[in-house]
Amino acid sequence: MMNKFNDQLRVDFAGVNFKNPIILSSGTAGFGQELNDVYNIELLGGLSTKGLTLRQRSGNVGTRIWETPAGIMNSIGLENPGIRKFIEQELDFLEKIDLVNIVNIGGSTLEDYIETVKIVSELKVDMIELNISCPNLKKGGMSFGIKAKTAAKITREIRKITDLPLVVKLSPQARNISEVALACQGAGADGLSLVNTFKAMAIDIEAKKPVFENIYAGLSGPAIKPIALRMVHEVCQAVEIPVMGVGGISSWQDAVEYIMAGASLVQIGTANFINPRAGLEILKGLNNYFEKNKIESINQIRGII
Amino acid sequence: MAEIISNVQLSRGIYLMKVRGQFQGKMGQFYMIRAWDKDPVLSRPLSIYSLEENSISFLYQVKGKGTTIFSKLNPKEEIKLVGPYGNGFPLVKGRVALLGGGMGAAPLYLAGQTLKQQKGLEKLDIYLGFQKRAFLKNEFNKIADRLVIDIGGLITERIEVDQYDYILTCGPDAMMQALIRKTEGSKAKVYLSIEKRMACGMGTCLVCTCKSRKGNIKVCKDGPVFRGSDIYDE
Ligand SMILES: Cc1cc2nc3c(=O)[nH]c(=O)nc-3n(C[C@H](O)[C@H](O)[C@H](O)COP(=O)(O)OP(=O)(O)OC[C@H]3O[C@@H](n4cnc5c(N)ncnc54)[C@H](O)[C@@H]3O)c2cc1C
Ligand SMILES: Cc1cc2nc3c(=O)[nH]c(=O)nc-3n(C[C@H](O)[C@H](O)[C@H](O)COP(=O)(O)O)c2cc1C
């Protein structure tokens, strides 16, 4: 279909062509169908699927969401149909629509990640986003993304078994996020995305108990934007590979900030809950901003800070 | 954005809000509603109370941050509705009862209005239980063959379930469970509308997942209306 937005918005990210920098982030857009009923998501640059694991997961019990000023904490616990059901039920749609599809992969053990990536590498998908940053798993998940050494190890192992463009999704809980970023680059990642949610908590003072069964949950939304932006800036200073900026983006101005901080692409997460048309509206705003300022390519403003 | 026509208090903390516009929707469906920018982050789900050619109404109770903001809105002010979402109640026939507890009355008015127009409806009785004071009695009276109101007691004790082919219900968990127990061994089929905290309202975020006999279900997309036997043990 016709792309009614400017060619100036195109981004080459690790050899993959995005028609614009807007991506729907993992876990906030399912596998695309629901939002596509609201507007034509083919207008966007890409979509990252709900985090997939080797086997089906039914997710965490108890409260799964809690609000805090300008933010939400979630404890979904990677509920997903498992990679095989995904292939059966969801892949068709993603193959048919014209936007970069990114398969987000999570797991508890290295073996699970490897098995899953092997299966995904046989598919007609555009990119893998390796989630080593989910704070809602008792085992695995985020723990791979805390230290540079473990992050490098998993990235290296995955790099060996896939030719698909590989993006590693970093955790803001990393001891030193630039070091983790460099380690992933050294281990063969084609790009990075950051950040995943911040480990956070809430207490029910009447019940005298944590709100979440797992005690901790993941904080996202406008509340995290300034910190996430700072992390993207730091990482972009450190690495050569391209970066997707994620965290609290809810307006086109936020997206421009991330690009100026160094991100080549941006992901829209929680904002989809504030307004299901957020992705499209941010894209329109960005398009106008490019036109008004006569920006010919994203590289003119990317990383200028 | 849509314009508020009226927003009146019916009883302490209970409001009926009418919004201008041509909205879609079926009985048992809901809208995700907000009257603020980014904080609170999430919109609030409210069932469709009634639907007219140029307006839609919601019946709500003030609970916390969001519904407090709703209660302070004046006519001509703006509100944002996204929807309709959810599956809604099935178009049942025969002998039908609607049973609501407290705010559970909200989706039942449109259900009554809709079913009234169904060919094959033999009777439509409405049972409403309230803690302190009844509201919208006259409205429900207009559509019910028989209206039973209970205040302060257990509305489930006022219904003879064997008189009905179908019972559509919405209300507190304990009330719906009591109804399911009561229909054990009876031919009456129960459809219930359940509530769960949600974020997206459309099935993408997996916040409102609920365990059922058929595995995990999304209350917002697969529901909010389910067969009673799928949710509780019958
Ligand atoms: C499908 C559906 C239909 C509903 N229809 C109606 C209706 O017609 N009339 C009515 O009065 N209420 C209805 N509710 C409940 C209503 O959504 C909550 O009372 C309301 O969201 C509370 O928001 P608050 O900001 O005032 O409370 P807060 O406690 O500040 O809310 C905090 C968070 O919890 C969520 N939440 C709190 N209580 C509930 C609850 N009981 N159910 C779901 N989410 C909750 C809120 O949406 C918000 O995300 C419905 C709920 C669902 C799921
Ligand atoms: C409900 C919910 C589910 C999420 N699920 C995943 C997931 O499965 N995999 C993943 O890598 N990130 C997941 N995330 C993290 C988001 O993709 C994003 O990194 C984070 O929310 C920060 O961006 P935001 O502030 O724009 O939401 C989830 C976030 C939310 C709110």
mmCIF file of N, CA and C in Angstrom, chain A residues 171-178 194-195 198 224-238 246-247 257-258 261-262 305:
data_model
loop_
_atom_site.group_PDB
_atom_site.id
_atom_site.type_symbol
_atom_site.label_atom_id
_atom_site.label_comp_id
_atom_site.label_asym_id
_atom_site.label_seq_id
_atom_site.Cartn_x
_atom_site.Cartn_y
_atom_site.Cartn_z
ATOM 1 N N SER A 171 18.044 -4.181 30.229
ATOM 2 C CA SER A 171 17.306 -3.870 31.451
ATOM 3 C C SER A 171 17.863 -2.625 32.121
ATOM 4 N N PRO A 172 16.984 -1.759 32.625
ATOM 5 C CA PRO A 172 17.488 -0.607 33.366
ATOM 6 C C PRO A 172 18.056 -1.015 34.728
ATOM 7 N N GLN A 173 17.876 -2.287 35.071
ATOM 8 C CA GLN A 173 18.470 -2.777 36.324
ATOM 9 C C GLN A 173 19.940 -3.164 36.141
ATOM 10 N N ALA A 174 20.439 -3.078 34.919
ATOM 11 C CA ALA A 174 21.843 -3.434 34.662
ATOM 12 C C ALA A 174 22.742 -2.672 35.628
ATOM 13 N N ARG A 175 23.783 -3.356 36.113
ATOM 14 C CA ARG A 175 24.719 -2.684 37.046
ATOM 15 C C ARG A 175 25.305 -1.453 36.381
ATOM 16 N N ASN A 176 25.692 -1.651 35.104
ATOM 17 C CA ASN A 176 26.206 -0.531 34.338
ATOM 18 C C ASN A 176 25.740 -0.744 32.907
ATOM 19 N N ILE A 177 24.756 0.015 32.521
ATOM 20 C CA ILE A 177 24.055 -0.298 31.272
ATOM 21 C C ILE A 177 24.957 -0.114 30.042
ATOM 22 N N SER A 178 25.885 0.811 30.103
ATOM 23 C CA SER A 178 26.790 0.993 28.958
ATOM 24 C C SER A 178 27.717 -0.206 28.810
ATOM 25 N N LEU A 194 16.335 -0.394 24.410
ATOM 26 C CA LEU A 194 16.282 -0.116 25.828
ATOM 27 C C LEU A 194 15.375 1.069 26.057
ATOM 28 N N VAL A 195 14.641 0.992 27.200
ATOM 29 C CA VAL A 195 14.760 0.028 28.272
ATOM 30 C C VAL A 195 13.497 -0.824 28.393
ATOM 31 N N PHE A 198 11.219 -0.899 34.765
ATOM 32 C CA PHE A 198 12.009 -0.760 35.984
ATOM 33 C C PHE A 198 11.390 -1.612 37.091
ATOM 34 N N ILE A 224 8.718 7.044 33.678
ATOM 35 C CA ILE A 224 10.109 6.578 33.550
ATOM 36 C C ILE A 224 10.892 7.308 32.454
ATOM 37 N N LYS A 225 10.217 8.174 31.703
ATOM 38 C CA LYS A 225 10.866 8.706 30.495
ATOM 39 C C LYS A 225 12.201 9.401 30.732
ATOM 40 N N PRO A 226 12.286 10.297 31.707
ATOM 41 C CA PRO A 226 13.578 10.997 31.843
ATOM 42 C C PRO A 226 14.747 10.060 32.157
ATOM 43 N N ILE A 227 14.492 9.030 32.950
ATOM 44 C CA ILE A 227 15.591 8.113 33.297
ATOM 45 C C ILE A 227 15.934 7.231 32.099
ATOM 46 N N ALA A 228 14.900 6.740 31.420
ATOM 47 C CA ALA A 228 15.136 5.887 30.255
ATOM 48 C C ALA A 228 15.881 6.676 29.171
ATOM 49 N N LEU A 229 15.497 7.921 29.007
ATOM 50 C CA LEU A 229 16.140 8.784 28.002
ATOM 51 C C LEU A 229 17.625 8.946 28.322
ATOM 52 N N ARG A 230 17.907 9.154 29.598
ATOM 53 C CA ARG A 230 19.316 9.295 30.014
ATOM 54 C C ARG A 230 20.090 8.007 29.697
ATOM 55 N N MET A 231 19.446 6.861 29.941
ATOM 56 C CA MET A 231 20.144 5.596 29.675
ATOM 57 C C MET A 231 20.402 5.410 28.181
ATOM 58 N N VAL A 232 19.421 5.777 27.366
ATOM 59 C CA VAL A 232 19.594 5.679 25.915
ATOM 60 C C VAL A 232 20.745 6.593 25.476
ATOM 61 N N HIS A 233 20.800 7.770 26.039
ATOM 62 C CA HIS A 233 21.875 8.709 25.719
ATOM 63 C C HIS A 233 23.233 8.113 26.070
ATOM 64 N N GLU A 234 23.340 7.574 27.278
ATOM 65 C CA GLU A 234 24.612 6.965 27.707
ATOM 66 C C GLU A 234 25.026 5.822 26.791
ATOM 67 N N VAL A 235 24.073 4.963 26.483
ATOM 68 C CA VAL A 235 24.398 3.796 25.652
ATOM 69 C C VAL A 235 24.797 4.233 24.242
ATOM 70 N N CYS A 236 24.081 5.210 23.706
ATOM 71 C CA CYS A 236 24.400 5.671 22.350
ATOM 72 C C CYS A 236 25.793 6.303 22.279
ATOM 73 N N GLN A 237 26.224 6.883 23.395
ATOM 74 C CA GLN A 237 27.594 7.414 23.438
ATOM 75 C C GLN A 237 28.611 6.286 23.411
ATOM 76 N N ALA A 238 28.214 5.128 23.965
ATOM 77 C CA ALA A 238 29.177 4.041 24.158
ATOM 78 C C ALA A 238 29.318 3.104 22.956
ATOM 79 N N VAL A 246 13.226 3.146 24.101
ATOM 80 C CA VAL A 246 11.932 2.765 24.673
ATOM 81 C C VAL A 246 11.818 3.298 26.092
ATOM 82 N N GLY A 247 10.649 3.758 26.443
ATOM 83 C CA GLY A 247 10.411 4.142 27.828
ATOM 84 C C GLY A 247 9.635 5.422 27.950
ATOM 85 N N GLU A 257 12.970 13.679 21.250
ATOM 86 C CA GLU A 257 14.001 13.685 22.296
ATOM 87 C C GLU A 257 14.876 12.435 22.219
ATOM 88 N N TYR A 258 14.214 11.285 22.092
ATOM 89 C CA TYR A 258 14.965 10.032 22.023
ATOM 90 C C TYR A 258 15.891 9.998 20.809
ATOM 91 N N ALA A 261 18.779 12.091 21.404
ATOM 92 C CA ALA A 261 19.677 11.436 22.361
ATOM 93 C C ALA A 261 20.463 10.296 21.714
ATOM 94 N N GLY A 262 20.083 9.941 20.476
ATOM 95 C CA GLY A 262 20.882 8.946 19.766
ATOM 96 C C GLY A 262 20.126 7.746 19.218
ATOM 97 N N ILE A 305 22.808 15.417 20.578
ATOM 98 C CA ILE A 305 23.030 15.876 21.958
ATOM 99 C C ILE A 305 24.211 15.135 22.581
#
